[in-house]
Amino acid sequence: MYAQLVKTDEKRLKSLGEMDPQERAFQGRIDRGEKIEPKEWMPEGYRKTLIRQISQHAHSEIVGQLPEGNWITRAPTLERKAILLAKVQDEAGHGLYLYCAAETLGISRDEMFEQLHSGRAKYSSIFNYPTLSWADIGAIGWLVDGAAIMNQVPLQRCSFGPYSRAMIRICKEESFHQRQGFDIMMKLCKGTEAQQKMAQDALERWWWPSLMMFGPADGDSVHSAQSMAWKIKQDTNDELRQKFVDQTVPQADFLDLKVPDPDLKWNQERGSYDFGEPDWDEFFQVISGNGPCNEERLGARVKAWDDGAWVREGLMAHARKHARRTTLAAAE
Amino acid sequence: MSSEWPLWEVFIRGQHGLNHRHVGSLHAPDAEMAIRNARDVYTRRKEGVSIWVVRSSEITASSPSEKGPLFDPADSKIYRHPSFFDIPDEAGHM
Amino acid sequence: MADKALFEFLTRIGDTTLVLGHRVSEWCGHAPALEEDIALANTALDLIGHTRMWLSRAGEVEGKGRTEDDLAFLREAHEFRNYLLVERPNEDFAVTITRQFLFDAWHRLMLISLQESSDQRVSEIAEKASKEVAYHVERSTDLVVRLGDGTEESHRRMQHAVDILWPYTGELFTDDETDRELSDRGIIPLPSSLEGEWKTHVDGVLSAATLVRPEREYAHKGGKAGVHTEHLGFLLAEMQVTHRAHPGATW
């Protein structure tokens, strides 16, 4: 997902009996559905895992501005331009909320940026794919935001208060994102032949990367089990992926578009779609830096940060000078 | 000296007559810019009529270990809650 | 009989907000801080919103059935009537914010005056836009002061921005036949009438920012008559490419 591979530092899941009393009390609070707040005691592993997950999520939002941002200057109408700009702006806002949530755990935003810029922190694989046509903007809203919502809705119930509250705000604001994407697709699919082709092509390029957003199967993963015990993850990757396919395929049918998966078929018995396996080699290549746009994306973030240094410093210097002048004036 | 902007907590009065409510935080070099950033970040959908900001480091919080003594006494004063009183429906709206 | 002069004015102001909105939107995802990224996008969104009102109205006044999108995406550079100032490239944040400040200070005065327009639609649009623009001026003014009087580097960059942009401000205050006609009809103020107040505001801000106003009085002109700098062609090529590649398509 926006945080696809979050390690927990745990080798295996501890039973309640193996925990020390403080840890057991903590787990009890989580099991009762209580929210954990920043200043309260928490196991070091819980804190570290949350920092990783929330910062990955935040990085994904701001790197995620770039592929769509590409098309703000080329949007086909003024209304589409305004909608897209508002949407990409929301992503910056969501990154901001998430960085702030992570900061309550004792890491600064600059430290998180440093981790991103040095390549040590990850962000979602999906944003390393190129946006090649206007239809990609539709496909991203429809598929990528659709997949994101599947993951983010349960995260509103996450055990960590600041993360849960950020997700509530984000989900509320994002409700229009998927709809605007689907709306673009509808217009294209009802449009000229060239527009229909553009839509089909976009679906073909974004389908598999969207399924990969949920991450590889993690039913047997210790990290996943630990995150679920801590209620910072609610469903397995496969459960969410299935849900996404079941929701999205009828929408593709509605648009009269063909999902590029020969193994896709309705399974009457399960009441769900059977579907093919994404190319996980590709996924690990993209995650480890070899996606089609990794360099551009990270390069753009680093450039924005470096080019902006004098602005951040200039504004800070002015604020300090001004504060000093005010203090002096008050002393006179 | 670090050029990292300090963190501010943002409180917004959503409508006239309501309390300011904590909505989140942001970074800004000083209070004046924090207010402006809050307007741009937290009222993109016309959510507010008034904004307060306060340096996060200036907030004094009750310590979590005092949670029992500070808040438990209220548990015994359940009569402070309207649902404590059983008023017959016939008495009308109250 | 279409009102040619009014159409001309509506494209001047609509093209100006369009081109500047486009330029500011280029920052999205690339600004110096997240808070600033969001704030710049707000400014761009406001300007695109104004554009839609001005250009829709221009289409109505022209009476040939052209929509806001026909005007934005299907005209050539020489048909654009925006001021040269707003097509200047973003370069760095100093140029971007200084351009914004010099423009906002003019924009605010123009809209205040347009609210008194004898043309009801013009005055309505001006009233709507001026609330947002009041905030733009506040924001860009404050940033100019802070960055001018910040570090040595920020000061140097801001002074450079003022120096290179200054020759593009004169055009904001030149009057031509269209301006005189519309001013006589009470629809717009004479551009030259805004200059005094603009200079007072700008001088005050520059001095608070420890920046110096250039001595040069020379002004580049041409935007209002459709003679642009080389930059506009590239900007329009990018802006119009999707729309033009699919003639007659709906989006």
XYZ file of C-alpha atoms in Angstrom:
677
model
C 0.000 0.000 0.000
C 1.258 3.529 0.635
C 3.355 1.717 3.219
C 3.984 -1.593 1.512
C 6.762 -3.334 3.374
C 6.930 -2.233 6.973
C 9.325 -4.187 9.154
C 8.594 -4.428 12.866
C 11.947 -5.549 14.398
C 10.118 -8.535 15.890
C 11.368 -12.053 15.250
C 8.115 -13.633 16.321
C 4.905 -12.675 17.989
C 5.079 -12.782 21.802
C 2.257 -14.405 23.713
C 0.713 -12.415 26.571
C 2.474 -14.746 29.020
C 5.881 -13.852 27.634
C 5.370 -10.108 27.940
C 6.506 -8.101 30.930
C 3.681 -6.519 32.926
C 3.977 -3.110 31.238
C 3.839 -4.648 27.791
C 0.940 -6.861 28.777
C -1.000 -3.875 30.076
C -0.266 -2.060 26.810
C -1.477 -5.000 24.724
C -4.576 -5.135 26.932
C -5.368 -1.513 26.112
C -4.992 -2.211 22.390
C -7.188 -5.299 22.641
C -9.882 -3.262 24.381
C -9.785 -0.817 21.455
C -8.241 2.056 23.428
C -6.236 4.659 21.523
C -2.581 5.092 22.387
C -1.460 8.722 22.649
C 2.085 9.999 22.041
C 3.162 10.712 25.624
C 1.941 7.357 26.937
C 4.151 4.349 27.454
C 4.558 2.135 24.414
C 6.958 -0.650 23.460
C 9.952 0.614 21.510
C 9.024 -1.707 18.632
C 5.558 -0.186 18.393
C 7.034 3.313 18.241
C 9.634 2.411 15.630
C 7.198 0.497 13.453
C 4.764 3.394 13.495
C 7.475 5.862 12.553
C 8.396 3.657 9.591
C 4.822 3.150 8.505
C 3.616 6.725 8.920
C 6.708 8.236 7.314
C 6.483 5.834 4.348
C 2.873 6.819 4.026
C 3.793 10.518 4.149
C 6.635 10.104 1.626
C 4.204 8.344 -0.700
C 1.839 11.299 -0.556
C 4.444 13.857 -1.503
C 6.255 11.750 -4.093
C 2.746 10.945 -5.301
C 2.266 14.616 -6.165
C 4.779 14.299 -8.982
C 3.272 11.855 -11.508
C -0.062 13.669 -11.466
C 1.540 17.088 -11.096
C 3.048 16.419 -14.517
C -0.336 16.982 -16.096
C -1.506 20.125 -14.282
C 0.061 22.279 -16.987
C -1.401 20.098 -19.758
C -4.926 19.464 -18.460
C -7.385 19.638 -21.365
C -9.845 22.147 -19.862
C -9.688 24.883 -17.244
C -12.066 22.983 -15.005
C -9.949 19.808 -15.187
C -6.860 21.901 -14.475
C -8.428 23.325 -11.322
C -9.694 19.935 -10.125
C -6.341 18.264 -10.681
C -4.450 21.065 -8.978
C -6.785 20.864 -5.981
C -6.273 17.127 -5.819
C -2.484 17.252 -6.006
C -2.551 20.025 -3.420
C -4.569 17.745 -1.145
C -1.797 15.177 -1.436
C 0.710 17.715 -0.134
C -1.717 18.403 2.716
C -2.035 14.719 3.491
C 1.719 14.319 3.506
C 1.856 17.223 5.928
C -0.741 15.725 8.310
C 1.122 12.416 8.287
C 4.553 13.920 8.920
C 3.034 15.751 11.884
C 1.548 12.491 13.193
C 4.978 10.845 12.948
C 6.593 13.815 14.673
C 4.607 13.096 17.834
C 6.716 9.925 18.103
C 9.958 11.847 18.478
C 11.330 12.225 14.955
C 11.522 15.552 13.128
C 10.218 16.228 9.629
C 13.697 17.162 8.476
C 15.017 13.809 9.681
C 12.303 12.037 7.734
C 13.103 14.062 4.624
C 16.730 13.201 5.066
C 15.820 9.499 5.143
C 13.774 9.906 1.970
C 16.387 11.911 0.124
C 19.214 9.557 0.991
C 17.183 6.634 -0.326
C 16.958 4.923 3.073
C 13.216 5.398 3.421
C 10.750 3.821 1.027
C 7.625 5.146 -0.613
C 4.940 3.372 -2.592
C 6.137 1.567 -5.726
C 3.217 2.951 -7.726
C 4.669 6.435 -8.037
C 7.680 5.173 -9.931
C 5.568 4.555 -13.016
C 5.248 7.270 -15.675
C 2.112 9.250 -16.520
C 2.082 9.197 -20.307
C -1.336 10.496 -21.272
C -4.265 12.397 -19.820
C -6.024 9.061 -19.329
C -3.336 8.163 -16.795
C -4.739 10.917 -14.593
C -8.120 9.204 -14.780
C -6.603 5.785 -14.148
C -4.628 7.012 -11.141
C -7.696 8.542 -9.534
C -9.817 5.510 -10.235
C -7.321 2.721 -9.491
C -4.563 4.156 -7.314
C -6.829 6.284 -5.146
C -9.325 3.427 -5.131
C -6.651 1.097 -3.789
C -5.480 3.724 -1.314
C -8.978 4.188 0.079
C -9.281 0.422 0.692
C -6.257 0.653 2.910
C -6.937 4.004 4.507
C -10.497 3.431 5.589
C -9.515 0.686 8.075
C -6.523 2.776 9.191
C -8.968 5.288 10.651
C -9.393 2.695 13.424
C -5.639 2.383 13.977
C -4.584 2.135 17.633
C -2.308 5.180 17.522
C -4.377 8.318 18.111
C -2.530 10.856 15.914
C -2.349 8.434 12.960
C -5.994 7.496 13.313
C -7.059 11.151 13.463
C -4.905 12.047 10.438
C -6.518 9.204 8.518
C -10.012 10.368 9.420
C -9.254 13.792 8.026
C -7.545 12.359 4.962
C -10.372 9.943 4.151
C -12.894 12.749 4.419
C -10.902 14.934 2.048
C -10.081 12.142 -0.378
C -13.632 11.145 -1.015
C -13.618 13.204 -4.215
C -10.303 11.887 -5.542
C -11.429 8.509 -6.776
C -14.633 9.976 -8.162
C -12.796 12.596 -10.201
C -10.622 9.828 -11.678
C -13.604 7.695 -12.594
C -15.320 10.748 -14.027
C -12.326 11.355 -16.321
C -12.476 7.705 -17.429
C -16.214 7.924 -18.119
C -15.754 10.983 -20.324
C -12.919 9.303 -22.237
C -14.805 6.054 -22.694
C -17.799 7.906 -24.097
C -15.541 10.087 -26.234
C -13.726 9.763 -29.552
C -12.000 6.600 -30.646
C -8.637 8.080 -29.737
C -9.911 8.906 -26.248
C -11.255 5.371 -25.755
C -7.925 3.919 -26.838
C -6.138 6.221 -24.420
C -8.353 4.953 -21.596
C -7.781 1.294 -22.421
C -4.049 1.850 -22.695
C -3.981 3.556 -19.293
C -5.864 0.685 -17.657
C -3.415 -1.780 -19.167
C -0.408 0.058 -17.782
C -1.845 0.823 -14.332
C -3.720 -2.395 -13.534
C -0.824 -4.552 -12.368
C 1.085 -1.804 -10.562
C -2.183 -1.026 -8.725
C -2.504 -4.639 -7.551
C 1.117 -4.497 -6.403
C 0.301 -1.499 -4.222
C -1.081 -3.868 -1.604
C 2.323 -5.547 -1.313
C 3.180 -9.252 -1.599
C 1.152 -11.882 0.247
C 1.835 -11.432 3.954
C -0.435 -13.984 5.595
C 2.620 -15.768 7.032
C 4.655 -12.685 7.819
C 5.709 -12.009 11.411
C 5.784 -8.299 10.693
C 2.267 -8.364 9.460
C 1.020 -10.447 12.401
C 2.732 -8.068 14.837
C 1.289 -5.007 13.116
C -2.140 -6.574 13.250
C -1.759 -7.420 16.948
C -0.874 -3.765 17.517
C -3.820 -2.671 15.378
C -1.718 -0.552 13.083
C -2.783 -2.845 10.259
C -6.228 -4.385 10.028
C -6.331 -6.704 7.002
C -3.794 -8.823 5.180
C -2.482 -7.635 1.845
C -4.300 -10.425 0.006
C -7.616 -9.619 1.658
C -7.373 -6.005 0.552
C -6.219 -6.951 -2.944
C -9.201 -9.287 -3.352
C -11.550 -6.592 -2.160
C -10.045 -4.158 -4.633
C -10.397 -6.560 -7.578
C -13.985 -7.378 -6.638
C -14.861 -3.711 -6.497
C -12.961 -2.599 -9.583
C -13.733 -5.233 -12.211
C -17.452 -4.353 -12.445
C -16.412 -0.696 -12.812
C -14.155 -1.626 -15.731
C -17.102 -3.524 -17.241
C -19.241 -0.434 -16.793
C -16.647 1.593 -18.705
C -16.468 -1.123 -21.349
C -12.737 -1.498 -20.736
C -10.879 -4.791 -20.649
C -8.817 -5.702 -17.597
C -5.469 -7.045 -18.864
C -5.560 -10.352 -16.987
C -6.283 -13.603 -18.892
C -6.855 -15.423 -15.590
C -9.539 -13.067 -14.405
C -12.903 -14.795 -13.949
C -15.822 -14.769 -11.593
C -15.752 -17.566 -9.020
C -19.348 -18.332 -8.152
C -18.407 -20.495 -5.181
C -16.274 -17.867 -3.464
C -18.474 -15.008 -4.601
C -15.283 -13.268 -5.731
C -13.060 -12.886 -8.757
C -10.119 -15.218 -9.341
C -7.209 -13.311 -10.808
C -3.596 -13.729 -11.896
C -0.450 -13.147 -9.891
C 1.307 -9.772 -10.326
C 4.929 -9.892 -11.416
C 6.626 -9.724 -8.023
C 10.093 -9.584 -9.545
C 9.085 -6.316 -11.128
C 7.729 -5.133 -7.784
C 10.988 -5.813 -5.945
C 12.958 -4.161 -8.732
C 10.812 -1.035 -8.473
C 11.017 -0.998 -4.681
C 14.787 -1.310 -4.782
C 15.197 1.659 -7.132
C 14.926 0.205 -10.627
C 11.436 1.384 -11.580
C 10.987 3.476 -14.700
C 10.874 6.761 -12.768
C 12.669 6.216 -9.455
C 15.490 8.554 -10.337
C 13.275 11.338 -11.636
C 10.940 11.170 -8.671
C 13.586 11.179 -5.984
C 15.661 13.635 -7.994
C 12.731 16.056 -8.148
C 12.195 15.856 -4.382
C 15.870 16.373 -3.616
C 16.059 19.305 -6.021
C 12.987 20.960 -4.499
C 14.511 20.544 -1.051
C 17.975 21.798 -1.982
C 16.698 24.703 -4.085
C 14.369 25.677 -1.247
C 17.048 25.726 1.448
C 17.743 29.461 1.115
C 14.023 30.226 1.375
C 13.560 28.204 4.558
C 16.717 29.714 6.031
C 15.798 33.228 4.930
C 12.369 33.052 6.535
C 13.783 31.583 9.728
C 16.499 34.245 9.899
C 13.903 36.984 9.498
C 11.732 35.485 12.232
C 14.709 35.415 14.616
C 15.711 38.989 13.810
C 12.167 40.162 14.244
C 11.783 38.369 17.584
C 15.030 39.942 18.772
C 13.924 43.417 17.693
C 10.610 42.993 19.488
C 12.343 41.894 22.676
C 14.746 44.845 22.510
C 11.896 47.269 21.924
C 10.035 45.855 24.905
C 13.119 46.216 27.107
C 13.566 49.897 26.302
C 21.841 27.127 13.845
C 19.116 24.800 12.569
C 16.850 26.252 9.931
C 14.102 23.747 10.680
C 10.936 25.699 11.333
C 9.368 25.044 14.749
C 6.175 23.068 15.111
C 2.853 24.776 15.893
C -0.462 23.365 17.046
C -3.463 24.702 15.174
C -6.904 25.370 16.638
C -9.815 26.381 14.455
C -13.229 27.769 15.271
C -15.361 26.030 12.698
C -18.459 28.202 13.005
C -19.474 31.265 14.914
C -20.387 30.330 18.454
C -18.332 27.132 18.656
C -15.116 26.478 20.564
C -11.770 26.425 18.830
C -10.852 22.823 18.229
C -7.435 21.266 17.738
C -7.166 20.272 14.065
C -3.497 19.373 13.681
C -0.087 20.949 13.445
C 2.334 22.486 10.979
C 5.727 24.130 10.698
C 6.343 27.861 10.432
C 9.143 30.305 11.268
C 6.956 32.411 13.568
C 3.401 32.880 14.817
C 2.304 35.196 12.041
C 3.365 32.766 9.347
C 1.902 29.881 11.314
C -1.484 31.596 11.151
C -1.157 32.107 7.415
C 0.030 28.565 6.823
C -2.858 27.298 8.920
C -5.252 29.225 6.743
C -3.744 27.676 3.627
C -3.353 24.161 5.010
C -6.318 23.642 7.293
C -9.069 25.758 5.763
C -8.774 24.670 2.119
C -12.438 23.743 2.267
C -13.608 26.878 4.061
C -13.625 25.130 7.397
C -13.003 28.029 9.743
C -13.853 31.504 10.965
C -10.979 31.928 13.409
C -7.535 30.393 13.919
C -5.309 30.044 16.985
C -1.756 28.779 16.834
C 0.570 27.933 19.688
C 4.148 26.694 19.689
C 3.982 22.948 20.374
C 6.836 23.315 22.827
C 4.812 25.858 24.843
C 2.044 23.412 25.642
C 2.014 22.035 29.149
C 0.316 18.656 29.213
C -0.885 16.534 32.070
C 1.438 13.564 32.380
C -0.068 10.238 31.356
C 0.648 8.673 34.756
C -1.656 11.235 36.377
C -4.470 10.068 34.183
C -6.066 8.149 37.026
C -6.104 10.893 39.704
C -7.022 13.696 37.273
C -9.888 12.104 35.429
C -11.217 9.276 37.552
C -13.038 11.490 40.087
C -15.392 12.582 37.309
C -16.412 8.958 36.885
C -18.134 9.077 40.255
C -20.107 12.181 39.346
C -22.256 10.554 36.737
C -25.072 12.892 37.777
C -23.255 15.511 35.717
C -24.521 13.738 32.614
C -28.093 14.356 31.483
C -28.693 10.663 30.813
C -28.349 10.073 34.595
C -31.857 11.423 35.094
C -34.737 9.307 34.003
C -37.472 11.707 32.943
C -40.745 10.220 31.696
C -41.504 10.971 28.050
C -44.842 12.488 29.074
C -42.938 15.317 30.761
C -42.020 16.547 27.303
C -38.726 17.635 25.786
C -36.101 18.658 28.285
C -22.908 44.429 -32.512
C -20.366 42.865 -30.207
C -18.585 45.153 -27.772
C -15.044 44.864 -29.150
C -13.400 47.037 -26.538
C -14.988 45.170 -23.662
C -14.001 41.829 -25.178
C -10.462 43.140 -25.496
C -10.355 44.140 -21.842
C -11.847 40.843 -20.640
C -9.193 38.854 -22.492
C -6.476 41.148 -21.135
C -7.396 40.457 -17.553
C -8.485 36.837 -18.133
C -5.326 35.934 -20.054
C -3.238 37.603 -17.378
C -4.748 35.526 -14.568
C -4.573 32.421 -16.780
C -0.898 32.763 -17.588
C 0.059 33.647 -14.025
C -2.077 30.809 -12.628
C -0.299 28.462 -15.009
C 3.120 29.690 -13.940
C 2.321 29.383 -10.230
C 0.876 25.905 -10.739
C 4.251 24.803 -12.116
C 5.465 24.876 -8.486
C 3.066 22.191 -7.347
C 5.172 19.405 -5.834
C 8.401 21.421 -6.054
C 8.086 24.236 -3.494
C 10.650 24.975 -0.743
C 8.424 23.615 2.058
C 5.183 21.655 2.228
C 3.304 24.592 3.736
C 4.480 26.799 0.875
C 3.554 24.180 -1.726
C -0.007 24.221 -0.450
C -0.152 28.011 -0.265
C 1.125 28.446 -3.837
C -1.451 25.965 -5.084
C -4.165 28.041 -3.385
C -2.998 31.138 -5.240
C -2.920 29.259 -8.550
C -6.386 27.847 -7.910
C -7.772 31.304 -7.199
C -6.263 32.683 -10.400
C -7.606 29.832 -12.522
C -11.005 30.424 -10.945
C -10.846 34.116 -11.887
C -9.777 33.189 -15.400
C -12.848 31.053 -15.876
C -15.113 33.936 -14.912
C -13.322 36.510 -17.093
C -12.975 34.324 -20.164
C -16.524 32.949 -19.992
C -17.741 36.506 -19.878
C -15.428 37.423 -22.776
C -16.989 34.633 -24.828
C -20.484 35.917 -24.076
C -19.576 39.484 -24.939
C -17.979 38.390 -28.203
C -21.169 36.580 -29.133
C -19.585 33.931 -31.364
C -20.299 31.066 -29.005
C -16.701 30.665 -27.825
C -16.352 29.138 -24.357
C -13.680 29.745 -21.708
C -11.868 26.658 -23.017
C -12.059 27.750 -26.661
C -10.422 30.999 -25.655
C -7.811 29.424 -23.394
C -6.825 26.487 -25.562
C -7.507 27.442 -29.166
C -5.974 30.870 -29.546
C -2.451 31.531 -30.796
C 0.134 33.450 -28.806
C -0.454 36.672 -30.772
C -4.122 36.543 -29.784
C -3.249 36.469 -26.086
C -3.518 39.798 -24.312
C -1.786 39.125 -20.990
C 0.830 41.484 -19.545
C 4.435 40.461 -20.171
C 5.187 40.430 -16.443
C 3.164 37.274 -15.798
C 4.732 35.214 -18.572
C 8.215 35.649 -17.086
C 9.504 32.189 -16.104
C 9.481 31.148 -12.447
C 13.278 30.839 -12.258
C 13.684 30.663 -8.488
C 11.337 31.322 -5.586
C 12.586 34.920 -5.378
C 11.498 35.720 -8.923
C 8.222 33.882 -8.440
C 7.267 35.676 -5.248
C 8.483 39.082 -6.425
C 6.520 38.731 -9.665
C 3.512 37.777 -7.557
C 3.968 40.757 -5.274
C 4.356 43.310 -8.080
C 1.305 41.837 -9.792
C -0.840 41.425 -6.664
C -0.321 45.060 -5.698
C -1.646 46.080 -9.142
C -4.348 43.409 -9.192
C -5.804 44.539 -5.891
C -6.078 48.182 -6.998
C -7.517 47.182 -10.352
C -10.192 44.995 -8.764
C -11.141 47.602 -6.177
C -11.725 50.032 -8.995
C -13.540 47.478 -11.166
C -16.048 46.883 -8.396
C -17.372 50.345 -9.271
C -17.641 49.433 -12.955
C -20.697 50.557 -14.888
C -20.782 47.038 -16.341
C -22.632 44.901 -13.836
C -20.936 41.585 -14.683
C -17.497 43.154 -14.512
C -18.224 44.591 -11.111
C -19.629 41.263 -9.866
C -16.596 39.277 -10.975
C -14.276 41.910 -9.515
C -16.058 41.719 -6.192
C -15.742 37.949 -6.050
C -12.080 37.967 -7.024
C -11.028 40.826 -4.787
C -11.574 38.917 -1.543
C -9.036 36.315 -2.624
C -6.671 38.871 -4.034
C -6.647 40.828 -0.763
C -5.135 37.711 0.773
C -2.663 37.278 -2.103
C -1.316 40.778 -1.519
C -0.986 40.205 2.203
C 0.903 36.968 1.635
C 3.260 38.081 -1.118
C 3.948 41.402 0.606
C 4.924 39.631 3.792
C 7.155 37.135 1.986
C 8.958 39.917 0.119
C 9.685 41.709 3.393
C 10.840 38.541 5.107
C 13.066 37.289 2.325
C 14.445 40.743 1.522
C 15.374 41.145 5.163
C 16.363 37.518 5.807
C 19.811 36.147 5.105
C 22.469 37.596 2.850
C 21.568 35.052 0.184
C 17.840 35.629 0.343
C 18.446 39.387 0.170
C 20.714 39.033 -2.857
C 18.210 36.839 -4.695
C 15.305 39.157 -3.920
C 17.196 42.229 -5.097
C 18.077 40.397 -8.306
C 14.414 39.480 -8.797
C 13.293 43.085 -8.327
C 15.967 44.263 -10.773
C 15.044 41.885 -13.581
C 11.262 42.196 -13.157
C 11.052 45.948 -12.740
C 11.112 46.748 -16.490
C 8.000 44.621 -16.905
C 5.901 46.624 -14.450
C 5.556 49.779 -16.555
C 3.195 48.044 -18.961
C 0.631 47.687 -16.182
C 0.097 51.461 -16.242
C 0.081 52.352 -19.927
C -3.156 53.538 -21.514
C -4.230 52.809 -25.066
C -7.325 53.486 -27.184
C -9.260 50.580 -25.662
C -8.472 51.733 -22.140
C -9.533 55.273 -22.907
C -12.795 54.180 -24.488
C -13.708 51.854 -21.637
C -12.666 54.407 -19.062
C -14.887 57.026 -20.694
C -17.769 54.555 -20.497
C -17.075 54.016 -16.785
C -16.275 50.323 -17.225
C -12.607 50.350 -16.177
C -10.212 52.818 -14.562
C -7.471 54.298 -16.716
C -4.473 52.057 -16.008
C -2.248 55.092 -15.509
C -4.519 56.251 -12.683
C -3.442 53.265 -10.562
C 0.260 53.969 -10.753
C 0.623 56.435 -7.889
C -0.958 54.257 -5.269
C 0.827 51.182 -6.571
C 4.203 52.902 -6.337
C 3.494 54.070 -2.809
C 2.636 50.540 -1.720
C 5.561 48.952 -3.550
C 8.060 51.536 -2.296
C 6.950 51.026 1.279
C 7.304 47.268 1.021
C 10.655 47.372 -0.745
C 12.051 49.665 1.881
C 10.747 47.461 4.711
C 12.408 44.591 2.880
C 15.703 46.530 2.689
C 15.450 46.282 -1.109
C 16.149 49.073 -3.574
C 13.831 50.099 -6.377
C 15.767 50.179 -9.663
C 16.380 53.602 -11.206
C 15.607 52.373 -14.742
C 12.379 53.806 -16.017
C 12.384 51.846 -19.271
C 9.328 49.618 -19.666
C 8.914 46.614 -21.940
C 5.522 46.670 -23.632
C 3.524 44.598 -26.065
C 1.535 42.010 -24.126
C -1.691 44.010 -24.249
C -1.407 44.197 -28.019
C -0.472 40.548 -28.518
C 3.278 41.028 -28.979
C 4.844 38.750 -26.397
C 8.187 37.480 -25.197
C 9.481 34.143 -26.469
C 8.336 32.478 -23.263
C 4.618 32.627 -23.991
C 4.847 30.353 -27.041
C 6.407 27.572 -25.005
C 3.942 28.038 -22.186
C 0.984 27.794 -24.582
C 2.460 24.820 -26.426
C 2.443 22.928 -23.158
C -0.885 24.245 -21.934
C -2.769 23.606 -25.167
C -1.218 20.330 -26.332
C -3.813 17.896 -24.986
C -6.779 19.990 -25.959
C -5.515 20.661 -29.495
C -4.519 17.046 -30.139
C -8.185 16.032 -29.951
C -10.246 18.578 -31.871
C -13.859 18.692 -30.746
C -13.411 16.148 -27.977
C -15.118 16.591 -24.615
C -13.255 15.950 -21.376
